[in-house]
Tab-separated table of C-alpha atoms in Angstrom:
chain	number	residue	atom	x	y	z
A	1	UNK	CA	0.000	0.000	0.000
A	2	UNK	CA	2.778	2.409	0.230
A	3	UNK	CA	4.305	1.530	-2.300
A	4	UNK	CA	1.119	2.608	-4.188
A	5	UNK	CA	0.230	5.343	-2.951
A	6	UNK	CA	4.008	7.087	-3.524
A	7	UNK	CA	3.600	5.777	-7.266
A	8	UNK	CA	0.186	7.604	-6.863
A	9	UNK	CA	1.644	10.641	-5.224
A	10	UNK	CA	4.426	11.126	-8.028
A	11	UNK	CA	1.655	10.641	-10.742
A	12	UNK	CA	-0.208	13.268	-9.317
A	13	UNK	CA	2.906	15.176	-9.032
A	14	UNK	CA	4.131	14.971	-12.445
A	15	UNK	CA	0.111	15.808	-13.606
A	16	UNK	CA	0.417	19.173	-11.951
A	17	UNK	CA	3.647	19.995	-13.101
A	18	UNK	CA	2.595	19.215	-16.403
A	19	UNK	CA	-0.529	21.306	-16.257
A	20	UNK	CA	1.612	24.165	-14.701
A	21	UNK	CA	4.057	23.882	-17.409
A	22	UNK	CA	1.042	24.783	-19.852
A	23	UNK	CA	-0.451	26.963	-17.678
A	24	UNK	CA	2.543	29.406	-17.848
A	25	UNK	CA	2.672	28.921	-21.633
A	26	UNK	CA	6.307	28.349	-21.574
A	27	UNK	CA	5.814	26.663	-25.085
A	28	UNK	CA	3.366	26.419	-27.330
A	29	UNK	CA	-0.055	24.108	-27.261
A	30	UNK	CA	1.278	22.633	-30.477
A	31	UNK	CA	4.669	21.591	-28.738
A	32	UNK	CA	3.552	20.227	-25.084
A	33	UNK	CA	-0.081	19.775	-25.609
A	34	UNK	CA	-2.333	20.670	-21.742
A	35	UNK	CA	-2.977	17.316	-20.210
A	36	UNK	CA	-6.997	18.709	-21.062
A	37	UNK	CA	-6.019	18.844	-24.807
A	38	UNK	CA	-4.987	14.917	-24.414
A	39	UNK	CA	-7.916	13.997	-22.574
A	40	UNK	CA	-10.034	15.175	-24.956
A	41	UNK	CA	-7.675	13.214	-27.943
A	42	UNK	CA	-8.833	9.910	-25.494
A	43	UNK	CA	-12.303	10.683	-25.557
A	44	UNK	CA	-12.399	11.525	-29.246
A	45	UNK	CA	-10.429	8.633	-30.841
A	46	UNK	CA	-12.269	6.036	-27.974
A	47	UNK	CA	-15.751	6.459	-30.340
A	48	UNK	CA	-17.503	8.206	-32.593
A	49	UNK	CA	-18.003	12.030	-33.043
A	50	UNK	CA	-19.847	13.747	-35.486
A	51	UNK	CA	-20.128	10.524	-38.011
A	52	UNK	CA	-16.218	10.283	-37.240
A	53	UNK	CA	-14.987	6.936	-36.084
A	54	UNK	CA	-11.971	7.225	-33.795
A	55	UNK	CA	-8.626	8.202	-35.464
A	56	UNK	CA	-8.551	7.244	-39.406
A	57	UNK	CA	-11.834	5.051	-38.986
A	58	UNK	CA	-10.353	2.735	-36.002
A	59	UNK	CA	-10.768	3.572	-31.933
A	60	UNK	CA	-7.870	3.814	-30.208
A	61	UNK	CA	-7.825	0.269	-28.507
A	62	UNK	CA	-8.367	-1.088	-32.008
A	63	UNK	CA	-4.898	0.580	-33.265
A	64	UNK	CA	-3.302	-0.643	-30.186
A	65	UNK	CA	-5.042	-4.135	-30.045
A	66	UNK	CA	-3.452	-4.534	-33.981
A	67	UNK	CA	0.493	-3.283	-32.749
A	68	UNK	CA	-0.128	-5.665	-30.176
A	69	UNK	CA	-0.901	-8.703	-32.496
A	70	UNK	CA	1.749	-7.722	-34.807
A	71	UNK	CA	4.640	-7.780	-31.669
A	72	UNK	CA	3.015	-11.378	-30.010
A	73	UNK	CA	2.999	-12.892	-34.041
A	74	UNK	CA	6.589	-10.884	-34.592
A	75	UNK	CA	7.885	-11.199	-31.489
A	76	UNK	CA	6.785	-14.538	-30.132
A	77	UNK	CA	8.921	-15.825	-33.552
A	78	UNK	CA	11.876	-14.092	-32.655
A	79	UNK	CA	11.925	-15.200	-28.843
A	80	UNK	CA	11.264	-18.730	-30.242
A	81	UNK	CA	14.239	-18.417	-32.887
A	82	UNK	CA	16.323	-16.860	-30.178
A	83	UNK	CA	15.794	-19.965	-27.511
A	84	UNK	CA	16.748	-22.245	-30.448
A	85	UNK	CA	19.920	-20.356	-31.428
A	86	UNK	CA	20.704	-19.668	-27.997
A	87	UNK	CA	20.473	-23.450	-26.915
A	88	UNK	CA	22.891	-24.662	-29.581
A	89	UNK	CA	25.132	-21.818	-28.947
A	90	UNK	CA	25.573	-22.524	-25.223
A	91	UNK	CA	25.432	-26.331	-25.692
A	92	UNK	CA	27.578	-26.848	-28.922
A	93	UNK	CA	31.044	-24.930	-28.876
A	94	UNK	CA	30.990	-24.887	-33.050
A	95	UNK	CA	27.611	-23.085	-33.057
A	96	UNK	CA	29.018	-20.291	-30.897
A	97	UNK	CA	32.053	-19.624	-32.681
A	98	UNK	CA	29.840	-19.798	-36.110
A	99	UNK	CA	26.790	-18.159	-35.220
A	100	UNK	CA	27.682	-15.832	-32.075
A	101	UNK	CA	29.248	-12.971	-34.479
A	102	UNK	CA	26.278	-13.024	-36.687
A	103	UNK	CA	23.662	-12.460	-33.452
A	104	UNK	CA	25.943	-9.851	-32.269
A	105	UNK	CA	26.258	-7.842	-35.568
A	106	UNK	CA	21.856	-8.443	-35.570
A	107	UNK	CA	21.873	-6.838	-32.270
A	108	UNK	CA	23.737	-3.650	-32.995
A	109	UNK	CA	21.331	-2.891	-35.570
A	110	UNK	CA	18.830	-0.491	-35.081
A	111	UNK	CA	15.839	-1.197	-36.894
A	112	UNK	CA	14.996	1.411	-39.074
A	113	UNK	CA	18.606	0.105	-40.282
A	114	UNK	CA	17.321	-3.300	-42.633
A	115	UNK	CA	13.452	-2.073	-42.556
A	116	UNK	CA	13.978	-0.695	-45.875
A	117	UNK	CA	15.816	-3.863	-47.278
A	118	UNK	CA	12.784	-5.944	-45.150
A	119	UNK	CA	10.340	-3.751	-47.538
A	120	UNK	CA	12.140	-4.423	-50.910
A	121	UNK	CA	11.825	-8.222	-50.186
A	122	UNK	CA	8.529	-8.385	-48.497
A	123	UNK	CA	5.995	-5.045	-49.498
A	124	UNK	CA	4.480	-3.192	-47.678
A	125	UNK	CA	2.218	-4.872	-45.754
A	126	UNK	CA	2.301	-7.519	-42.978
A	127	UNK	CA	5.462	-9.769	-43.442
A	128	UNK	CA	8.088	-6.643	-43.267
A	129	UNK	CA	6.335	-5.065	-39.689
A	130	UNK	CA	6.805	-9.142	-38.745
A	131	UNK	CA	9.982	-9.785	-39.619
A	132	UNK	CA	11.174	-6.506	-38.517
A	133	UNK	CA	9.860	-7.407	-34.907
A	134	UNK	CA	11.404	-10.984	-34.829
A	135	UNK	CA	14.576	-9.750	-36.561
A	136	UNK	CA	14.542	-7.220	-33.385
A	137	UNK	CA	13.298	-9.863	-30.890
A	138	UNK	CA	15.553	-12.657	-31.108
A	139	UNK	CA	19.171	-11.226	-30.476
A	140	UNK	CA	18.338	-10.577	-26.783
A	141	UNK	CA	17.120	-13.848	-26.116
A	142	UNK	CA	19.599	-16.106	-28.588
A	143	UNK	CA	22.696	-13.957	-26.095
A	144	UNK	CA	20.847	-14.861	-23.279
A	145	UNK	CA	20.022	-18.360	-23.338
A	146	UNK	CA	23.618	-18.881	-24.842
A	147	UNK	CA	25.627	-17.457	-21.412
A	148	UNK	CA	22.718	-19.213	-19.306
A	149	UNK	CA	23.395	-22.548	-20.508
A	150	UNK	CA	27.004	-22.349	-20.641
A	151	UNK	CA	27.329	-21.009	-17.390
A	152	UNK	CA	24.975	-24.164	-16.118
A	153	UNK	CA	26.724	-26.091	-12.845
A	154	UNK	CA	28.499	-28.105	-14.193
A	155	UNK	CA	28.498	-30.324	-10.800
A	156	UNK	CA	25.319	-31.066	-11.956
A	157	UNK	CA	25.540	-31.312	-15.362
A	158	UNK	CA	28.614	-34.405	-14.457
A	159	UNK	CA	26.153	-36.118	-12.170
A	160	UNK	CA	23.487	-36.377	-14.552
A	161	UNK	CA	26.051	-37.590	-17.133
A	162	UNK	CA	27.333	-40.319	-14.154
A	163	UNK	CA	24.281	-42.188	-13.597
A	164	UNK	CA	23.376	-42.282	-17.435
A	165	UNK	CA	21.757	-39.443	-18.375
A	166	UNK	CA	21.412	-38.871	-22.363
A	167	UNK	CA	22.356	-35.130	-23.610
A	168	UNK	CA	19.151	-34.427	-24.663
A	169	UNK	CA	17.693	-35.514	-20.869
A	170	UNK	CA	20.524	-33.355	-19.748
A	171	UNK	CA	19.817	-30.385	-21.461
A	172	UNK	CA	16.274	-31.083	-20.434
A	173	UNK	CA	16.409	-31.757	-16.815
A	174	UNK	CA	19.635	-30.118	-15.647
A	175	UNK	CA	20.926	-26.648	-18.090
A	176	UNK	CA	17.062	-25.063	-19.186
A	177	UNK	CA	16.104	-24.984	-15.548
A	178	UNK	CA	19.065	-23.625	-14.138
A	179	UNK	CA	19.321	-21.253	-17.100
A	180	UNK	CA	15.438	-19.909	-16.810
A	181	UNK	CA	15.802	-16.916	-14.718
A	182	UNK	CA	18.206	-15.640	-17.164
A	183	UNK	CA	15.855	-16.725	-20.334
A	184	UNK	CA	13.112	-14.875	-19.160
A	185	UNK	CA	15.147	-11.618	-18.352
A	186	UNK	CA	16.179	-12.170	-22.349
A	187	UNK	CA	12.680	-12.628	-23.068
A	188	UNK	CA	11.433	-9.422	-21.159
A	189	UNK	CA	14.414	-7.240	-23.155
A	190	UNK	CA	13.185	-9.124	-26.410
A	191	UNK	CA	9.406	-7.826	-25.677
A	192	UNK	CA	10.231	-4.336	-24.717
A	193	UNK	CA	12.419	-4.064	-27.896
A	194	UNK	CA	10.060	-5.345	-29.978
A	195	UNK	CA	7.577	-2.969	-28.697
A	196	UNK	CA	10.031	0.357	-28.898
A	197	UNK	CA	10.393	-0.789	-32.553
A	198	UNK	CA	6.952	-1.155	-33.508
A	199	UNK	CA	6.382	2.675	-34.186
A	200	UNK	CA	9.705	1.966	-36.587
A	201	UNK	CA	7.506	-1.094	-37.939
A	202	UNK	CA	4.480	1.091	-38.754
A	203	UNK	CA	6.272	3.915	-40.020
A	204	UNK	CA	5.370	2.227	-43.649
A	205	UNK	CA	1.233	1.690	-44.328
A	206	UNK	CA	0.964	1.320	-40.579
A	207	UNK	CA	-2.880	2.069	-40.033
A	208	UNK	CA	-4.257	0.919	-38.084
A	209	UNK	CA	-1.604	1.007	-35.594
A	210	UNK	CA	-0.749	2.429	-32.764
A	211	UNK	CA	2.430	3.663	-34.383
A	212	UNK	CA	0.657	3.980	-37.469
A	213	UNK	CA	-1.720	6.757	-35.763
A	214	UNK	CA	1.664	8.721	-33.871
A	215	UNK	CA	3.271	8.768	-37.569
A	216	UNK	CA	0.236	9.633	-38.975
A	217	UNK	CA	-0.436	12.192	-36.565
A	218	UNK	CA	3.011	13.946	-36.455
A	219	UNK	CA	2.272	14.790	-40.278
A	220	UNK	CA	-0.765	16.734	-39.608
A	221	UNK	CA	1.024	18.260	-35.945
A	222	UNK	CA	-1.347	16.867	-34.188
A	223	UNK	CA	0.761	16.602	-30.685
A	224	UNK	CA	-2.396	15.722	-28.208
A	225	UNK	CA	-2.717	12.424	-30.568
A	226	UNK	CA	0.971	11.914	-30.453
A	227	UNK	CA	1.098	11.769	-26.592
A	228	UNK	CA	-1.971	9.719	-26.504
A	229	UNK	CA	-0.312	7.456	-28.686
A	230	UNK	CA	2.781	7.610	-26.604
A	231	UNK	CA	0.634	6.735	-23.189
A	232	UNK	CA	-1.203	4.357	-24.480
A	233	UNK	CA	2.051	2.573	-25.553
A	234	UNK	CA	3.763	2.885	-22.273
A	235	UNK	CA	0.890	1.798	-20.105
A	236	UNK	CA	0.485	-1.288	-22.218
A	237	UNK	CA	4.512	-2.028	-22.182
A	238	UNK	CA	3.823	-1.654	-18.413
A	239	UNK	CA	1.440	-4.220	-18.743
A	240	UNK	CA	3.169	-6.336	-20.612
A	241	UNK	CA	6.008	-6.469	-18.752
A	242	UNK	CA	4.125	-7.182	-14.923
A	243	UNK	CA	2.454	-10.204	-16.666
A	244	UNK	CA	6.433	-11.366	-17.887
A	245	UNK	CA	7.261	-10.833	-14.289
A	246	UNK	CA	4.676	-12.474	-12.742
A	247	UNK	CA	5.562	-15.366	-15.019
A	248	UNK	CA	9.085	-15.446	-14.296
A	249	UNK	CA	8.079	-15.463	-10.220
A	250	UNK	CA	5.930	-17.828	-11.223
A	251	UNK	CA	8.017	-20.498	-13.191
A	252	UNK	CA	11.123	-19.641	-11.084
A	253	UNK	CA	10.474	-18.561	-8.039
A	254	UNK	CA	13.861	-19.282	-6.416
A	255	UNK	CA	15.291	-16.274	-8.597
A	256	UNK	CA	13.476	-13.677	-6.355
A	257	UNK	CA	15.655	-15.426	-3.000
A	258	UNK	CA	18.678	-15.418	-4.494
């Protein structure tokens, strides 16, 4: 409960200074938009006004419910890819030393970087946003599987090779539990990149979209629709990522005594 309410108290907090900030008219309305000028964004793009259907013909949750299919499609390929690639990596020494410099040079890559090449194979509709998201998604996870499993006790690991244990049963029984914690930090960095690139994603026939409607908004300076956007993406990343951490308590509970 205190922990709440001091979240609560700094929300409040940050509201007012926000609303003073525009108050004083230190910049313009078209710059920092009054928290009013936002609410009213909410209420307008949540249903329809005047024979207008939220923003572009979709509500709001309808733009965010499609970025949100398009990162669990995108990026539930690339954290699968990346648990693959990071089990042979960490298990097989030759897999490392052939595929480790390739995951690396994928993760220094922003993603507006290969978008463009993504859209000369692929169009301009579903598969590039996709394959932008998995491309994005699976570097984290690959590097973090990979130094989880090779870091696995390898006490253990001998024992369950001394009374017979195949190294399929070992991998199985002995390295991917010991490695979890570590694969689902990998897999909560995957998500929240996946989700800071989607506005990259929908920068290209993105509506509907939630980063479809911020691009598509910034043309026409609308800036209370752009930081509607921008809240309604960070409340739902906030979501996402309690329900990742109440997994990870969930399947390994030990991590939060260590």
């Amino acid at each position: 409960m205190r922990r709440a309410g001091l979240r609560l108290v700094a929300l409040v907090v940050l509201l007012a200074l926000w609303q003073l900030v525009t108050a004083l008219r230190l910049w313009s309305p078209l710059l920092v938009p009054p928290p009013s000028a936002v609410w009213d964004a909410l209420v307008t793009t949540s249903g329809t006004h005047d024979g207008v259907r939220g923003y572009q013909g979709h509500t709001l949750i309808e733009h965010l419910g499609i970025s949100l299919r398009r990162i669990a499609i995108g990026a539930g390929a690339g954290v699968l890819a990346g648990l693959v690639a990071g089990i042979l990596m960490g298990t097989l020494p030759w897999v490392r030393v052939v595929f480790e410099p390739a995951v690396a040079f994928l993760r220094t890559l922003p993603p507006l970087a290969y978008f463009s090449l993504l859209i000369i194979w692929f169009g301009i509709d579903e598969a590039p946003k996709l394959w932008l998201l998995a491309i994005a998604a699976m570097p984290p996870v690959a590097v973090a599987t990979a130094s989880a499993v090779a870091s696995a006790p390898a006490s253990l690991v001998e024992a369950a090779r001394a009374i017979g244990a195949r190294r399929s049963q070992v991998v199985a029984s002995v390295v991917l539990p010991s490695a979890l914690p570590e694969i689902l930090v990998g897999v909560r960095l995957a998500f929240g990149i996946a989700y800071s690139s989607v506005v990259a994603a929908e920068t290209v026939n993105g509506l509907p979209g939630i980063g479809g409607m911020i691009r598509d908004a910034q043309r026409y300076n609308q800036s209370d629709v752009v930081v509607l956007g921008l809240f309604a993406i960070g409340v739902s990343g906030l979501l996402i990522d309690a329900l990742l951490r109440g997994a990870e308590n969930r399947l390994a509970p030990w991590r939060r005594l260590s």
